[in-house]
XYZ file of C-alpha atoms in Angstrom:
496
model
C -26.584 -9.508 -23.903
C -26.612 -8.387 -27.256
C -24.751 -4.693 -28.227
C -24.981 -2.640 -31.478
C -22.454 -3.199 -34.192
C -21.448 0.465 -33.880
C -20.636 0.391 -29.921
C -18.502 -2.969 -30.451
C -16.704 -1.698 -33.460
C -15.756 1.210 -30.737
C -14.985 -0.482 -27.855
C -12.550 -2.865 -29.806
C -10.750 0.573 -31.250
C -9.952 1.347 -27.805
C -8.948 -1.793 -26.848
C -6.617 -2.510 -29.543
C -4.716 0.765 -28.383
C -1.164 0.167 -28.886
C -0.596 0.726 -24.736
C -3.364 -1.794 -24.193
C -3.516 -4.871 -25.620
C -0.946 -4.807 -28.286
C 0.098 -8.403 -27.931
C -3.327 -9.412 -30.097
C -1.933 -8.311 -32.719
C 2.365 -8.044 -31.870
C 2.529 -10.981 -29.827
C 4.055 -8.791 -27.093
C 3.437 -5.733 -25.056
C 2.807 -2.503 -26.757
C 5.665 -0.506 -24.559
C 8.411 -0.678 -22.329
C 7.887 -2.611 -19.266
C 9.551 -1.319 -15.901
C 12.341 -4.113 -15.566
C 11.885 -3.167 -11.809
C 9.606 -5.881 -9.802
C 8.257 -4.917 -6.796
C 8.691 -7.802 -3.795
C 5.420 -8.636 -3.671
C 4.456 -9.055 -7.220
C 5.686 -12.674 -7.408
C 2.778 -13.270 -4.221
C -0.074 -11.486 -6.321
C 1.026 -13.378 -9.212
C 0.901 -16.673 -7.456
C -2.381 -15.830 -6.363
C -3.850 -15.057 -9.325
C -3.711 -18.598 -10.340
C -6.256 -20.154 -7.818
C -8.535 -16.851 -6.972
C -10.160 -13.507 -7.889
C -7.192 -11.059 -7.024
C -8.535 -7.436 -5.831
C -5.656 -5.489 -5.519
C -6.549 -1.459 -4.334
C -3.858 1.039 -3.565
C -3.204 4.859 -4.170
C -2.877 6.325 -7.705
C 0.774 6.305 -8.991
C 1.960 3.615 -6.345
C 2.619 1.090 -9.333
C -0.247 -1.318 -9.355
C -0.736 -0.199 -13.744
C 2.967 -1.424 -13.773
C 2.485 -4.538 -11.857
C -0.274 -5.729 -14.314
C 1.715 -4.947 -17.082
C 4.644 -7.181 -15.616
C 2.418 -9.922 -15.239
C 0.937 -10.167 -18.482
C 4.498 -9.883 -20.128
C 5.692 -12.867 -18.123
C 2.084 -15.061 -19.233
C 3.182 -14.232 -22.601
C 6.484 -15.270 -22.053
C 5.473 -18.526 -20.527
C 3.100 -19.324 -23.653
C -0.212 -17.863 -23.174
C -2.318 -17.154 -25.937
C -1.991 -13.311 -26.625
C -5.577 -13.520 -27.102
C -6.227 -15.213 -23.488
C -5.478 -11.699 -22.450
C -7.221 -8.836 -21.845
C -6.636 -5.577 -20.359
C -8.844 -2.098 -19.961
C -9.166 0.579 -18.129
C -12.271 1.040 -17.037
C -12.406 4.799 -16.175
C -10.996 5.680 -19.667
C -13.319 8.624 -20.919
C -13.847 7.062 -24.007
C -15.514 3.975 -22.542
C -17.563 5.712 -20.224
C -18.827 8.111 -22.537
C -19.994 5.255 -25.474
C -20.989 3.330 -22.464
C -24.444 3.348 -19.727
C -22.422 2.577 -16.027
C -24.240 -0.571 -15.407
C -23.298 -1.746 -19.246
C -19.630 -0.777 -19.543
C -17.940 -3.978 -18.193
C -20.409 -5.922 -19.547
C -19.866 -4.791 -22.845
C -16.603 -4.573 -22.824
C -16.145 -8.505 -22.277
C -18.700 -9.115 -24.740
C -16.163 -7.194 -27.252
C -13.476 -8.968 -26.411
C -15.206 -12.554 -26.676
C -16.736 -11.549 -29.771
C -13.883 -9.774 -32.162
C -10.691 -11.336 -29.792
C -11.709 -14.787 -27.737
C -14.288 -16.017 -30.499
C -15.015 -18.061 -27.429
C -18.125 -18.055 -25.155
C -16.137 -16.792 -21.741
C -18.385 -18.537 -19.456
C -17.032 -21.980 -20.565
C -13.328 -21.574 -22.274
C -11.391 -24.833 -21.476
C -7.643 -22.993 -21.178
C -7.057 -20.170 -18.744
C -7.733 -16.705 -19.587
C -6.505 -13.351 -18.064
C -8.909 -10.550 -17.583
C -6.889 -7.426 -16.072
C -9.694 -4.277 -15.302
C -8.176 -1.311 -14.176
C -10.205 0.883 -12.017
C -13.396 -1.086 -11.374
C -15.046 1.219 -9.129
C -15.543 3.411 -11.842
C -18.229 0.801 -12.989
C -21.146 0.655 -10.236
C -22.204 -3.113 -10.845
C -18.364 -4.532 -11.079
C -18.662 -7.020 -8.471
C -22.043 -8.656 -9.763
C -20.797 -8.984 -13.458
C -17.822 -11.106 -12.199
C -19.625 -13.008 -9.865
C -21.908 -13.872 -13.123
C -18.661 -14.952 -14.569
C -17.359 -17.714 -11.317
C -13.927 -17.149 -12.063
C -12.896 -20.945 -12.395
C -9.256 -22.291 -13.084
C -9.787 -21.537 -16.574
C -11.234 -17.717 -15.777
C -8.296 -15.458 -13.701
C -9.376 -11.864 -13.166
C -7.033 -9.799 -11.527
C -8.919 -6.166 -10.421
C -7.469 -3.501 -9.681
C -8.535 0.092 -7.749
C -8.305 3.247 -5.752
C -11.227 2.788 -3.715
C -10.338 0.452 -1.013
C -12.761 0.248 0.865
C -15.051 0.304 -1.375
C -13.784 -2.342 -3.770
C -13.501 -4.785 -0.517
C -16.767 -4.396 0.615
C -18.367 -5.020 -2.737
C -16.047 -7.726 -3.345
C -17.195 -9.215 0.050
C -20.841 -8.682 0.147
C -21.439 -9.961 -3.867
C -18.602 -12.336 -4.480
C -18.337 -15.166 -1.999
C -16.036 -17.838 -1.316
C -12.014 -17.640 -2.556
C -10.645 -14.358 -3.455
C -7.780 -12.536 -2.263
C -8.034 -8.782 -1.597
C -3.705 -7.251 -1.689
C -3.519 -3.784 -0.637
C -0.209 -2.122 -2.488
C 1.572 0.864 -0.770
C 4.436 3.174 -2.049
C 8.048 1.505 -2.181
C 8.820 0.027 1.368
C 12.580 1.234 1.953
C 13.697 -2.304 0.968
C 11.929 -1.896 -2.591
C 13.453 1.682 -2.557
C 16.644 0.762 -2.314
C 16.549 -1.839 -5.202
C 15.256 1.023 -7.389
C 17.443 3.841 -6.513
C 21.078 2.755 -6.763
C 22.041 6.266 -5.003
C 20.705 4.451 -2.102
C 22.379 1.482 -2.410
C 25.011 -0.742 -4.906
C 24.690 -4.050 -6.461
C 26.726 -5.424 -3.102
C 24.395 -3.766 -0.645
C 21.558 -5.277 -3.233
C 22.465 -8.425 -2.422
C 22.953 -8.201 0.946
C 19.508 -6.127 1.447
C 17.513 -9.224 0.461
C 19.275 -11.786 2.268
C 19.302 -9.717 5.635
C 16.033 -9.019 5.010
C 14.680 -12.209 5.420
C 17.331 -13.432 8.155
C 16.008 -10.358 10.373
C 12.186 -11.165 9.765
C 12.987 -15.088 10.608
C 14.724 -13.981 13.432
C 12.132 -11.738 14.712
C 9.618 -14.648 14.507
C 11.590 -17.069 15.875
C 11.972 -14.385 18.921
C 8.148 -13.688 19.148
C 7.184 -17.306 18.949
C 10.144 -17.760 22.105
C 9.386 -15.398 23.932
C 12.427 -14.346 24.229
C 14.408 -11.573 22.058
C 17.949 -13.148 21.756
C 17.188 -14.297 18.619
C 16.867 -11.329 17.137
C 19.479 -9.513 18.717
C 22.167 -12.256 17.909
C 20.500 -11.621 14.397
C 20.640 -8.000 14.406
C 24.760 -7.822 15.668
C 25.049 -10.477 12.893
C 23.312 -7.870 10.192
C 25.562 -5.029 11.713
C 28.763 -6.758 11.040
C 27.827 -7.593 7.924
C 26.893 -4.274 6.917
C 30.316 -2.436 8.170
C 31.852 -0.920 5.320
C 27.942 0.531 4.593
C 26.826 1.116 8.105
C 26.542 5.363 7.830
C 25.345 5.002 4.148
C 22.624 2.639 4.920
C 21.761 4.772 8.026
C 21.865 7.978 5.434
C 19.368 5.868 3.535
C 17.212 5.523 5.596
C 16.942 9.198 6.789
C 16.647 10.107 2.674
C 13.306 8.078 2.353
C 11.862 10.410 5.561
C 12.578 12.750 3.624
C 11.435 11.558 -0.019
C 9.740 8.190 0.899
C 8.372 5.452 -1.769
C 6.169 6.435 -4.668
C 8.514 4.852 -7.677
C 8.322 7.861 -10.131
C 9.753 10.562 -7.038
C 11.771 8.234 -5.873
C 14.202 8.156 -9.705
C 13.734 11.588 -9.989
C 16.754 13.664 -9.195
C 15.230 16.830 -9.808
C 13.413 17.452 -6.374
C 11.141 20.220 -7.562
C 10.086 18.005 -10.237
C 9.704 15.030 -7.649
C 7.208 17.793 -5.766
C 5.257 18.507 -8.411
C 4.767 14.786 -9.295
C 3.590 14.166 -5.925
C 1.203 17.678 -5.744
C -0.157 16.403 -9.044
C -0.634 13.302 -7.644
C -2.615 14.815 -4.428
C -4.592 16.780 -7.031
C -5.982 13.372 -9.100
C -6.756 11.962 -5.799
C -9.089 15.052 -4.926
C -10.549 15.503 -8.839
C -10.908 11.626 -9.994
C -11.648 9.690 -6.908
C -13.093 12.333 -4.256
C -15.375 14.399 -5.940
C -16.992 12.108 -8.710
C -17.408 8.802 -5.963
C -17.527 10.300 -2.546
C -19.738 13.210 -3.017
C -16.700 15.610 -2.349
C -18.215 19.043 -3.169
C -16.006 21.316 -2.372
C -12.431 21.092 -3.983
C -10.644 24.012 -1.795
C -11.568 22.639 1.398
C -10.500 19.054 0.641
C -7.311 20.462 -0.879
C -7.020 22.776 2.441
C -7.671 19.479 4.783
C -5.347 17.345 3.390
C -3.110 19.908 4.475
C -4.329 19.846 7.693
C -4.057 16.529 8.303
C -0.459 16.875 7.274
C 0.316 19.055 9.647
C -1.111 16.862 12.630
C 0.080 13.758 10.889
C 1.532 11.188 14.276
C -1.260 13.398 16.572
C -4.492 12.275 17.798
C -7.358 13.829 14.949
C -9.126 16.720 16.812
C -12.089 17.385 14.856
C -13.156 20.420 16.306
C -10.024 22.167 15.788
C -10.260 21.290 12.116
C -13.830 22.736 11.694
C -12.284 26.158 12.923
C -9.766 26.264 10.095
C -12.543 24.907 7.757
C -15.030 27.243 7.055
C -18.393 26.451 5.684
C -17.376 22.824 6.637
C -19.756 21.040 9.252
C -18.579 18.031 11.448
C -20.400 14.917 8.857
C -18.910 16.713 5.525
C -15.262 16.735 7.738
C -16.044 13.168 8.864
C -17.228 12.483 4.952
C -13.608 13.555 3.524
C -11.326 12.444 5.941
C -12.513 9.048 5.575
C -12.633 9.449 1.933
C -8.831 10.286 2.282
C -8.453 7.293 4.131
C -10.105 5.451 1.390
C -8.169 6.291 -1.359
C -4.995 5.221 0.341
C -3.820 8.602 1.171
C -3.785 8.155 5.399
C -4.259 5.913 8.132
C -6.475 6.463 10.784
C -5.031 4.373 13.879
C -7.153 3.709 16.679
C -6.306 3.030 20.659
C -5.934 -0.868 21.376
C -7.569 -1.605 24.537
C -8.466 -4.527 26.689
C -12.076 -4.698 26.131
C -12.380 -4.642 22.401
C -9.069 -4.580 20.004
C -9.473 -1.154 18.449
C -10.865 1.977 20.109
C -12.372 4.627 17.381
C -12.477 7.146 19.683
C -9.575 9.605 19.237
C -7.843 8.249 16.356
C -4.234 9.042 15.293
C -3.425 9.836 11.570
C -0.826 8.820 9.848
C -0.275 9.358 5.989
C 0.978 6.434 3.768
C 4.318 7.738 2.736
C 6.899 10.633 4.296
C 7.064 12.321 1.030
C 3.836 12.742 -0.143
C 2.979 14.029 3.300
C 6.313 16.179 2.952
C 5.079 17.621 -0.395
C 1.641 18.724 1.154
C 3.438 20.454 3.078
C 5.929 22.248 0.410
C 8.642 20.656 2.276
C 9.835 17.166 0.090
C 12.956 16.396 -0.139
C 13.985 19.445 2.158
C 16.588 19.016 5.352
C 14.295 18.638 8.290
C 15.324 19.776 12.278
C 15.783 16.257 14.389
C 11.855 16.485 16.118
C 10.672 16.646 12.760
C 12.694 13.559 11.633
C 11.464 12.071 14.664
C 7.852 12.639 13.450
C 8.847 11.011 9.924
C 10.566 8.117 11.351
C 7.592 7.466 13.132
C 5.294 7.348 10.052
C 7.622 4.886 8.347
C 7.601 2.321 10.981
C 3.831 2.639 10.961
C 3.633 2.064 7.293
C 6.344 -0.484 7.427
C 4.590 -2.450 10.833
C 1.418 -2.753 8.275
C 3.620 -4.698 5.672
C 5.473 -6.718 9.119
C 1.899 -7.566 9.967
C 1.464 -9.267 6.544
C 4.555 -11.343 6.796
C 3.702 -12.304 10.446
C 0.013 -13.148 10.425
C -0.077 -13.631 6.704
C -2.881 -11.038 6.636
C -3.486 -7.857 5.975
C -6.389 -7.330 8.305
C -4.339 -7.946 11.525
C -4.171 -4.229 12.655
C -1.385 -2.001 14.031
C -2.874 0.134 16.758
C -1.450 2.915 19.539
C -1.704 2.686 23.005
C -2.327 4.914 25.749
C -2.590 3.517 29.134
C -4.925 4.517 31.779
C -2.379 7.553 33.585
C -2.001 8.736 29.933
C 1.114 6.809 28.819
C 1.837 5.959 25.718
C 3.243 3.220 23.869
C 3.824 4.293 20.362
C 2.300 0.923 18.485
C 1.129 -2.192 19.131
C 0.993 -4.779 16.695
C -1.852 -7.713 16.729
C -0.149 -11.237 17.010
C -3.164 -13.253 15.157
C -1.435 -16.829 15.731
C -0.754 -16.219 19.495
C -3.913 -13.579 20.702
C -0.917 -11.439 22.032
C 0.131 -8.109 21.011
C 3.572 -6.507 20.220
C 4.831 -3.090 21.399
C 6.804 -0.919 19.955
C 8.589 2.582 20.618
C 10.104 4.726 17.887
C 13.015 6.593 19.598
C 14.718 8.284 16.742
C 17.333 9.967 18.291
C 21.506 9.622 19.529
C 21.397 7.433 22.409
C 18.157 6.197 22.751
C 19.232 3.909 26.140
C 17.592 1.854 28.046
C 15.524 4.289 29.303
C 13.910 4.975 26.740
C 11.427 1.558 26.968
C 9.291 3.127 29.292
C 6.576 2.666 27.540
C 7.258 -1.171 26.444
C 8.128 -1.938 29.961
C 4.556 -0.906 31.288
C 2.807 -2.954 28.395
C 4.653 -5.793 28.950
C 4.268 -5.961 32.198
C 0.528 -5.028 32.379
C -0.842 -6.664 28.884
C -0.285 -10.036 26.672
C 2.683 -9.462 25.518
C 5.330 -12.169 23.945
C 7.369 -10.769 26.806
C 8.975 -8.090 25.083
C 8.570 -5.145 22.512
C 10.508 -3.386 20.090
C 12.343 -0.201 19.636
C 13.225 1.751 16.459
C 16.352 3.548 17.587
C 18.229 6.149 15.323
C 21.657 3.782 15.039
C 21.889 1.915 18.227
C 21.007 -1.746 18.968
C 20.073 -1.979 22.885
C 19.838 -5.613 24.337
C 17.622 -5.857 27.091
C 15.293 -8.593 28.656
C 12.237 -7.151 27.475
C 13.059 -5.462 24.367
C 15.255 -5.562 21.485
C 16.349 -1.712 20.175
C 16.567 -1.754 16.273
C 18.224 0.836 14.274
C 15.599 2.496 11.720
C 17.350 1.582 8.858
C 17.609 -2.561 9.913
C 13.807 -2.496 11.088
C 12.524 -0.838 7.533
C 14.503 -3.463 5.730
C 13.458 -6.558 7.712
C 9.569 -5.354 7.402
């Protein structure tokens, strides 16, 4: 494909933006690179070396920053500066000199041309293509696939779309590729950041618990047996003495503020709110209404508050069409699963016996406490103990997702809720994909949780595939018991 001298001469002026590919030119990156790595940057990194790496996520959760870490450390281990490439593929500029179904296409044929001077289809050392925001460009998928990314072609992708990106990914680009979703900071990650949260000593100590808990947790499952684990967990609590109530106080302080990385250094807690309403607003304006079809701005503004409000509780449709006017039940259907797209909230379904996920009657859940807290005009704000119970609740949800990773090395194996046939509930149960069992789990946030309080483990043990026993999040106590293992919050967020 062959493009006018006067669109490449403009493409290559905004690619050679200082804050995008400086390093043709410098050698190095173009501005300051957060020294803070996310945990799982050194597994999309790895990756990124033998497949196609999709990696979708909410705005602002640090997938821009993750990119930029990467390419810094290729240039650090030798790369070429011009076996790099980065853009942005919403960036006005681009889609304005650009037709859709041209834009990446032209784009690479830029670079090649004034940067590679090497036909991309057949360079003999390996070359980086980073694309920011590829579902602003309708035909992403098939231009890639055109490419094969080889051992000598790495494309890492990178978008807000979710489910969008995967699908296209999966229907038009066969065979190896890796598709990482990225969340706000899991408490662990938190932690590391914010040093009000935690010292250099409890740094250290973080990371090495960390992975002693999750190994003992496995070992447990794969036993069937939770001694394990609770040898593990009195292990982690004697360890942790002189920290004990300020680890337990950390915990409580990411309810309230949870795990975007910008909030979370931000001392200034009205500042931290409007971050996160501004945040909520991009969401609605840049992904919402130009790719889903999202027409009307004040209802989608008015149900994201909504859902808020009923986030842990079942979604009751009709009862948002009456506080929805205008708003009929496919439009509803339409945004809240646009939401759910862009990363915002989780719709859980009902694990039953017949078939692994039940859509009927979902639960929401939002991503993180604080961005759900700042819907709300509430972040950062002391909340009553039912209302921490609520929060606690959403963390371990968000947090079971990344367990589910560790354990099953997958992001597809689900985390579902449970309620059993005389309308009990067990609070989540997490697939097993190695064994074809499930794990339950409680979230009793509260003084003196007990033994009682496994009611709802108990009956799923005892009535469903179980590795014999379940888990639950307690407040501060660790309860040993033959069929389950109680966790305080703060050990189960940092083991996850």
């Amino acid at each position: 494909m062959v493009i006018s001298q006067e669109l490449e001469a403009e493409i290559f002026k905004v690619l050679s933006r200082p804050y995008w590919n400086a390093w043709w030119s410098t050698g190095k990156v173009g501005f300051a690179v957060q020294p803070f790595e996310r945990s799982d940057l050194k597994y999309i990194t790895k990756r990124l070396e033998d497949t196609l790496v999709m990696v979708v996520g909410a705005r602002q959760t640090g997938k821009t920053t993750m990119v930029s870490q990467i390419i810094k450390g290729k240039l650090a281990e030798g790369v070429e500066p011009k076996r790099l490439l980065y853009a942005e593929l919403d960036e006005e500029s681009l889609q304005l000199a650009c037709k859709p179904e041209c834009l990446l296409m032209d784009v690479i044929e830029t670079y090649q041309k004034r940067v590679l001077k090497e036909d991309l289809w057949s360079v003999q050392s390996p070359t980086y293509l980073f694309l920011d925001e590829v579902q602003s460009v309708p035909n992403w998928a098939s231009v890639l696939k055109s490419l094969k990314p080889t051992a000598n072609v790495k494309v890492l992708a990178t978008g807000s779309a979710s489910v969008r990106i995967t699908q296209a990914g999966r229907e038009t680009l066969p065979g190896r590729k890796a598709v990482y979703k990225v969340f706000p900071l899991k408490f662990a990650d938190a932690c590391r950041l914010s040093n009000k949260w935690a010292d250099g000593d409890n740094h250290r100590k973080i990371e090495e618990w960390r992975y002693k808990l999750r190994e003992a947790l496995v070992n447990s499952i794969n036993g069937r047996n939770p001694k394990l684990l609770l040898e593990a967990l009195g292990d982690c609590k004697i360890a942790f003495t002189p920290t004990l109530l300020q680890m337990a106080a950390a915990a409580e302080d990411y309810l309230l503020i949870g795990g975007y990385p910008k909030p979370v250094t931000t001392p200034d807690r009205q500042e931290a709110q409007r971050l996160l309403d501004d945040y909520a607003e991009d969401v609605i304006m840049k992904d919402l209404m130009p790719w889903f079809g999202v027409r009307d701005h004040a209802n989608a503004k008015k149900l994201l508050y909504l859902l808020a409000s009923a986030n842990g509780q079942e979604l009751n449709v009709n009862t948002l069409l009456q506080r929805l006017q205008g708003s009929n039940r496919i439009t509803l259907e339409k945004y809240v699963n646009a939401f759910e797209e862009t990363a915002l909230v989780t719709l859980v379904d009902n694990w039953s016996k017949s078939k692994m996920g039940s859509t009927k009657h979902p639960k929401v859940y939002f991503n993180d406490c604080g961005l759900r807290n700042a819907i709300l005009g509430q972040y950062g704000a002391p909340a009553s103990d039912a209302e921490l119970g609520v929060l606690a609740e959403t963390a371990v949800h968000d947090h079971l997702r990344r367990l589910a990773f560790k354990v099953n090395g997958s992001q597809e194996c689900g985390v579902l809720f449970n309620r059993g046939a005389q309308g009990n509930e067990t609070d989540f149960v997490m697939k097993l994909s190695q064994q074809q069992e499930t794990l339950p789990i409680e979230v009793k946030f509260r003084r003196q949780a007990g033994k009682r309080s496994a009611a709802g483990i108990r009956r799923f043990v005892n009535e469903e595939k179980t590795p014999g026993f379940g888990l639950t999040i307690t407040q501060d106590e660790i309860i040993a018991d033959d069929q389950q293992a109680g966790i305080p919050l703060w050990m189960f967020l940092m083991l996850c």
